Short mmCIF file of C-alpha atoms in Angstrom, two decimals:
data_model
loop_
_atom_site.label_atom_id
_atom_site.label_comp_id
_atom_site.label_asym_id
_atom_site.label_seq_id
_atom_site.Cartn_x
_atom_site.Cartn_y
_atom_site.Cartn_z
CA UNK A 1 86.22 160.95 44.65
CA UNK A 2 83.06 162.38 46.29
CA UNK A 3 80.91 161.15 43.41
CA UNK A 4 82.19 157.65 43.95
CA UNK A 5 81.69 157.71 47.67
CA UNK A 6 78.13 158.96 46.94
CA UNK A 7 77.70 156.03 44.65
CA UNK A 8 78.84 153.60 47.27
CA UNK A 9 76.20 155.16 49.52
CA UNK A 10 73.47 154.27 47.05
CA UNK A 11 74.61 150.72 46.22
CA UNK A 12 72.52 149.35 49.11
CA UNK A 13 69.34 150.85 47.72
CA UNK A 14 70.13 150.52 43.93
CA UNK A 15 70.51 146.80 43.91
CA UNK A 16 74.24 147.00 42.89
CA UNK A 17 75.44 144.36 45.51
CA UNK A 18 73.97 140.81 45.50
CA UNK A 19 75.36 140.30 49.05
CA UNK A 20 73.91 143.42 50.65
CA UNK A 21 70.84 145.04 49.58
CA UNK A 22 67.22 145.91 50.41
CA UNK A 23 64.28 146.57 48.17
CA UNK A 24 65.32 148.68 45.11
CA UNK A 25 64.49 152.26 45.48
CA UNK A 26 64.03 153.63 41.84
CA UNK A 27 65.08 157.19 42.67
CA UNK A 28 68.33 156.05 44.04
CA UNK A 29 68.95 153.55 41.24
CA UNK A 30 68.31 156.37 38.68
CA UNK A 31 70.83 158.61 40.58
CA UNK A 32 73.38 155.91 41.02
CA UNK A 33 74.26 155.33 37.42
CA UNK A 34 75.25 159.04 36.68
CA UNK A 35 77.20 159.21 39.87
CA UNK A 36 79.33 156.14 39.28
CA UNK A 37 79.68 156.48 35.50
CA UNK A 38 80.71 160.28 35.60
CA UNK A 39 82.67 159.79 38.78
CA UNK A 40 84.78 156.84 37.62
CA UNK A 41 85.21 158.20 34.01
CA UNK A 42 86.29 161.55 35.43
CA UNK A 43 88.65 159.74 37.86
CA UNK A 44 90.38 157.80 35.01
CA UNK A 45 90.34 160.81 32.67
CA UNK A 46 92.23 162.96 35.26
CA UNK A 47 94.67 160.01 35.77
CA UNK A 48 95.30 159.82 32.03
CA UNK A 49 95.47 163.53 31.82
CA UNK A 50 98.03 163.89 34.73
CA UNK A 51 100.15 161.27 33.09
CA UNK A 52 100.04 162.94 29.69
CA UNK A 53 100.73 166.56 31.26
CA UNK A 54 103.75 165.25 33.36
CA UNK A 55 105.09 163.01 30.64
CA UNK A 56 104.68 165.44 27.74
CA UNK A 57 105.26 168.91 29.31
CA UNK A 58 107.37 168.08 32.27
CA UNK A 59 109.47 165.18 30.90
CA UNK A 60 108.48 162.76 33.66
CA UNK A 61 108.15 159.04 33.49
CA UNK A 62 110.87 158.48 30.81
CA UNK A 63 112.12 155.07 32.10
CA UNK A 64 109.52 152.35 31.92
CA UNK A 65 111.01 149.93 34.73
CA UNK A 66 111.23 152.83 37.17
CA UNK A 67 107.71 153.94 36.48
CA UNK A 68 106.20 150.45 36.87
CA UNK A 69 108.25 149.88 40.12
CA UNK A 70 106.78 153.21 41.45
CA UNK A 71 103.10 152.33 40.49
CA UNK A 72 103.64 148.85 41.88
CA UNK A 73 104.53 150.34 45.37
CA UNK A 74 101.76 152.92 45.22
CA UNK A 75 98.92 150.74 43.74
CA UNK A 76 99.60 147.05 43.83
CA UNK A 77 100.97 146.67 47.36
CA UNK A 78 97.91 148.42 48.86
CA UNK A 79 95.68 146.38 46.59
CA UNK A 80 97.02 143.01 47.68
CA UNK A 81 97.12 144.06 51.33
CA UNK A 82 93.50 145.26 51.61
CA UNK A 83 92.20 142.49 49.35
CA UNK A 84 93.67 139.96 51.91
CA UNK A 85 92.00 142.00 54.77
CA UNK A 86 88.50 141.87 52.97
CA UNK A 87 88.75 138.32 52.27
CA UNK A 88 89.64 137.68 55.88
CA UNK A 89 87.01 139.82 57.45
CA UNK A 90 84.07 139.72 54.99
CA UNK A 91 82.60 136.20 54.35
CA UNK A 92 81.04 137.20 51.07
CA UNK A 93 84.36 137.91 49.60
CA UNK A 94 86.10 134.82 48.34
CA UNK A 95 89.95 134.63 48.07
CA UNK A 96 89.55 134.11 44.29
CA UNK A 97 88.28 137.64 44.02
CA UNK A 98 91.87 138.80 44.59
CA UNK A 99 92.64 137.44 40.97
CA UNK A 100 89.57 139.36 39.66
CA UNK A 101 89.34 142.71 41.44
CA UNK A 102 88.28 142.55 45.06
CA UNK A 103 85.15 144.58 45.71
CA UNK A 104 85.95 148.22 45.22
CA UNK A 105 89.65 147.56 45.05
CA UNK A 106 89.26 146.54 41.45
CA UNK A 107 89.80 150.20 40.76
CA UNK A 108 93.48 149.84 41.83
CA UNK A 109 94.16 146.86 39.51
CA UNK A 110 92.58 148.63 36.63
CA UNK A 111 94.37 151.94 37.27
CA UNK A 112 97.70 149.85 37.29
CA UNK A 113 96.95 148.13 34.03
CA UNK A 114 96.02 151.45 32.35
CA UNK A 115 99.38 152.89 33.35
CA UNK A 116 101.16 149.92 31.96
CA UNK A 117 99.19 150.51 28.51
CA UNK A 118 99.90 154.19 28.53
CA UNK A 119 103.55 154.00 29.34
CA UNK A 120 104.28 151.52 26.75
CA UNK A 121 102.22 153.19 24.02
CA UNK A 122 103.83 156.64 24.95
CA UNK A 123 107.21 155.11 24.10
CA UNK A 124 105.96 153.57 20.87
CA UNK A 125 103.75 156.10 19.14
CA UNK A 126 100.87 158.06 20.84
CA UNK A 127 103.07 161.07 21.82
CA UNK A 128 103.82 161.81 18.12
CA UNK A 129 100.70 160.51 16.30
CA UNK A 130 98.51 162.96 14.16
CA UNK A 131 95.05 164.06 15.41
CA UNK A 132 93.52 161.82 12.86
CA UNK A 133 95.32 158.65 14.28
CA UNK A 134 94.49 159.67 17.79
CA UNK A 135 90.74 160.02 16.94
CA UNK A 136 90.88 156.42 15.47
CA UNK A 137 92.64 155.14 18.43
CA UNK A 138 90.14 156.89 20.94
CA UNK A 139 87.13 155.62 18.81
CA UNK A 140 88.44 152.03 18.69
CA UNK A 141 88.93 151.97 22.32
CA UNK A 142 85.23 151.96 22.98
CA UNK A 143 84.76 148.82 21.06
CA UNK A 144 87.68 146.70 22.41
CA UNK A 145 85.55 145.74 25.45
CA UNK A 146 82.89 144.11 23.38
CA UNK A 147 85.45 142.09 21.28
CA UNK A 148 86.91 140.90 24.44
CA UNK A 149 83.42 139.72 25.68
CA UNK A 150 82.79 138.17 22.36
CA UNK A 151 85.90 136.04 22.79
CA UNK A 152 84.42 134.79 25.99
CA UNK A 153 86.98 136.23 28.21
CA UNK A 154 85.63 137.70 31.62
CA UNK A 155 86.88 139.17 34.78
CA UNK A 156 90.57 138.06 34.60
CA UNK A 157 92.69 140.46 36.64
CA UNK A 158 90.00 143.15 36.13
CA UNK A 159 90.86 143.32 32.43
CA UNK A 160 87.14 143.84 31.67
CA UNK A 161 87.04 146.92 33.88
CA UNK A 162 90.22 148.14 32.32
CA UNK A 163 88.86 147.88 28.86
CA UNK A 164 85.60 149.56 29.96
CA UNK A 165 87.44 152.68 31.25
CA UNK A 166 90.29 152.63 28.62
CA UNK A 167 88.48 155.40 26.48
CA UNK A 168 88.31 157.77 29.40
CA UNK A 169 91.98 157.20 30.24
CA UNK A 170 92.92 157.83 26.56
CA UNK A 171 90.95 160.86 26.41
CA UNK A 172 92.56 162.20 29.28
CA UNK A 173 95.91 161.72 27.84
CA UNK A 174 94.77 163.47 24.60
CA UNK A 175 93.38 166.31 26.67
CA UNK A 176 96.96 166.89 28.02
CA UNK A 177 98.56 166.32 24.62
CA UNK A 178 96.30 168.86 22.94
CA UNK A 179 96.11 171.21 25.96
CA UNK A 180 92.36 171.11 26.26
CA UNK A 181 92.73 172.34 29.91
CA UNK A 182 93.51 175.69 28.46
CA UNK A 183 90.17 175.89 26.73
CA UNK A 184 87.99 178.94 27.59
CA UNK A 185 84.66 177.07 26.68
CA UNK A 186 83.79 176.66 30.44
CA UNK A 187 80.19 177.88 30.01
CA UNK A 188 79.56 175.59 26.99
CA UNK A 189 81.13 172.77 28.92
CA UNK A 190 78.83 173.35 31.88
CA UNK A 191 75.78 173.06 29.53
CA UNK A 192 77.20 169.87 27.94
CA UNK A 193 77.97 168.40 31.42
CA UNK A 194 74.37 169.09 32.73
CA UNK A 195 72.89 167.62 29.43
CA UNK A 196 75.03 164.48 29.95
CA UNK A 197 73.70 164.02 33.49
CA UNK A 198 70.13 164.26 32.33
CA UNK A 199 70.82 161.72 29.47
CA UNK A 200 72.49 159.36 31.81
CA UNK A 201 69.69 159.44 34.35
CA UNK A 202 67.20 158.63 31.54
CA UNK A 203 69.31 155.72 30.35
CA UNK A 204 69.78 154.45 33.84
CA UNK A 205 65.96 154.52 34.18
CA UNK A 206 65.43 152.53 31.10
CA UNK A 207 68.27 150.00 31.42
CA UNK A 208 68.04 146.83 33.64
CA UNK A 209 70.35 146.25 36.49
CA UNK A 210 71.86 143.24 34.74
CA UNK A 211 72.51 142.48 31.10
CA UNK A 212 72.39 145.94 29.92
CA UNK A 213 71.79 145.90 26.16
CA UNK A 214 75.01 146.94 24.12
CA UNK A 215 73.48 149.94 22.64
CA UNK A 216 72.66 151.50 26.00
CA UNK A 217 75.87 150.35 27.48
CA UNK A 218 77.89 152.00 24.75
CA UNK A 219 75.86 155.17 24.97
CA UNK A 220 76.39 155.34 28.63
CA UNK A 221 80.22 155.02 28.14
CA UNK A 222 80.32 157.64 25.42
CA UNK A 223 78.18 160.08 27.27
CA UNK A 224 80.18 159.55 30.50
CA UNK A 225 83.34 160.37 28.70
CA UNK A 226 81.96 163.52 27.22
CA UNK A 227 80.83 164.49 30.67
CA UNK A 228 84.34 163.89 32.04
CA UNK A 229 85.97 165.89 29.36
CA UNK A 230 83.47 168.71 29.98
CA UNK A 231 84.21 168.55 33.73
CA UNK A 232 87.92 169.18 33.03
CA UNK A 233 87.22 172.23 30.74
CA UNK A 234 84.53 173.77 32.89
CA UNK A 235 86.72 173.63 36.03
CA UNK A 236 89.52 175.45 34.20
CA UNK A 237 88.46 178.84 35.45
CA UNK A 238 87.67 177.76 38.91
CA UNK A 239 89.69 179.36 41.65
CA UNK A 240 89.74 177.82 45.16
CA UNK A 241 89.58 180.58 47.80
CA UNK A 242 92.65 180.61 50.00
CA UNK A 243 90.73 179.61 53.17
CA UNK A 244 89.81 176.28 51.54
CA UNK A 245 93.04 175.44 49.87
CA UNK A 246 94.45 173.63 52.84
CA UNK A 247 91.28 171.47 53.06
CA UNK A 248 91.48 170.65 49.26
CA UNK A 249 95.20 169.76 49.56
CA UNK A 250 94.38 167.49 52.53
CA UNK A 251 91.71 165.73 50.70
CA UNK A 252 94.00 165.39 47.70
CA UNK A 253 96.81 163.93 49.78
CA UNK A 254 94.49 161.43 51.59
CA UNK A 255 92.29 160.62 48.73
CA UNK A 256 93.71 157.04 48.07
CA UNK A 257 93.25 156.28 51.73
CA UNK A 258 89.71 157.49 51.71
CA UNK A 259 88.91 155.47 48.81
CA UNK A 260 90.30 152.29 50.14
CA UNK A 261 88.57 152.65 53.62
CA UNK A 262 85.17 153.99 52.18
CA UNK A 263 83.61 150.81 51.20
CA UNK A 264 85.11 148.83 54.11
CA UNK A 265 83.35 151.27 56.48
CA UNK A 266 80.07 150.91 54.38
CA UNK A 267 80.24 147.06 54.74
CA UNK A 268 80.90 147.29 58.46
CA UNK A 269 77.85 149.59 59.03
CA UNK A 270 75.55 147.39 56.87
CA UNK A 271 76.56 144.26 58.67
CA UNK A 272 75.44 145.58 61.99
CA UNK A 273 71.78 144.33 62.10
CA UNK A 274 70.42 147.32 63.94
CA UNK A 275 72.06 149.71 61.58
CA UNK A 276 70.88 147.85 58.37
CA UNK A 277 67.28 147.88 59.73
CA UNK A 278 67.39 151.51 60.45
CA UNK A 279 68.67 152.23 57.01
CA UNK A 280 65.99 149.92 55.40
CA UNK A 281 63.21 151.81 57.14
CA UNK A 282 64.56 155.25 56.55
CA UNK A 283 65.52 154.72 52.86
CA UNK A 284 65.10 158.45 51.96
CA UNK A 285 67.75 159.84 54.39
CA UNK A 286 69.86 156.39 54.38
CA UNK A 287 72.19 157.32 51.55
CA UNK A 288 73.06 160.54 53.12
CA UNK A 289 73.74 159.00 56.53
CA UNK A 290 76.01 156.37 54.81
CA UNK A 291 77.66 159.08 52.86
CA UNK A 292 78.82 161.12 55.72
CA UNK A 293 79.79 158.22 57.93
CA UNK A 294 81.72 156.48 55.09
CA UNK A 295 83.52 159.73 54.16
CA UNK A 296 84.38 161.35 57.57
CA UNK A 297 85.56 158.12 59.08
CA UNK A 298 87.83 157.13 56.08
CA UNK A 299 89.27 160.57 56.03
CA UNK A 300 90.25 160.38 59.59
CA UNK A 301 91.77 156.95 59.09
CA UNK A 302 93.71 158.04 55.95
CA UNK A 303 95.20 161.01 57.87
CA UNK A 304 95.99 158.80 60.71
CA UNK A 305 97.75 156.38 58.46
CA UNK A 306 99.57 158.99 56.49
CA UNK A 307 100.93 160.50 59.77
CA UNK A 308 102.41 157.04 60.85
CA UNK A 309 105.60 156.11 59.15
CA UNK A 310 105.01 152.40 59.01
CA UNK A 311 101.35 152.59 57.84
CA UNK A 312 101.51 155.10 55.00
CA UNK A 313 102.51 152.57 52.43
CA UNK A 314 99.24 150.76 53.07
CA UNK A 315 97.40 153.61 51.33
CA UNK A 316 99.86 154.12 48.57
CA UNK A 317 101.61 157.28 50.13
#
């Protein structure tokens, strides 16, 4: 979550937004790609892992309609509510974006679609398939996106994003299926993780902002997934000190709200002329300012919404 918030803090300087940007700062562009790719790949991998863990080891999510209704309440309702909010208050957000994936909220639409895919496949096959079949499925998932693009279909209900992060989600499920979270290779995973970050930084420097070559794009996706798996393994031995447990639990409980409010706060800050000018001039410290403002304010808002009975549903609680 923090990596994704950090990426949103870099977008203004990395040329990631056509509607809000300044001169591209190379160092922030190079840092932005590992932040977003590893952050999102890990986010989706964790989602797939938790589904697999709860479904296989705990016997949850056995009834498909009940599961879909639960995810609709937690993900789709907040998506449409905040999409309507952003269309109403940000002129650069057309209403048609709701059918595509509204700004950062595309994440919710993609997550919902991935849950539909995994719950159906879990009933059909993937819980009982052999490692060889699982390897083929995971490998094939990396190429489905390019087949979709070849057919000329783009940006319908965020399906393109769903296909982009499908491999990470599958890998998360397989991490749970084969209990990779019990692995003791934390030191090796740390080295692999650091190596992946270096490789991603190099690729981000070489790749253009738009029309990234397929070879580089595929390499970024594969390396990001390796980094995400490594992150799961290397944190296996991490123990949170008792004095920090309540803070971590609070962040966990309010994470959906923090994500939803984060980019909204960034937009509000950047649409204030004096703030935008200040951040343009002070581009070296600008991302850090944006990060702390767009993390602390959303955290406070999420806590407030979750403590209010009639507002908690708006952030999936």
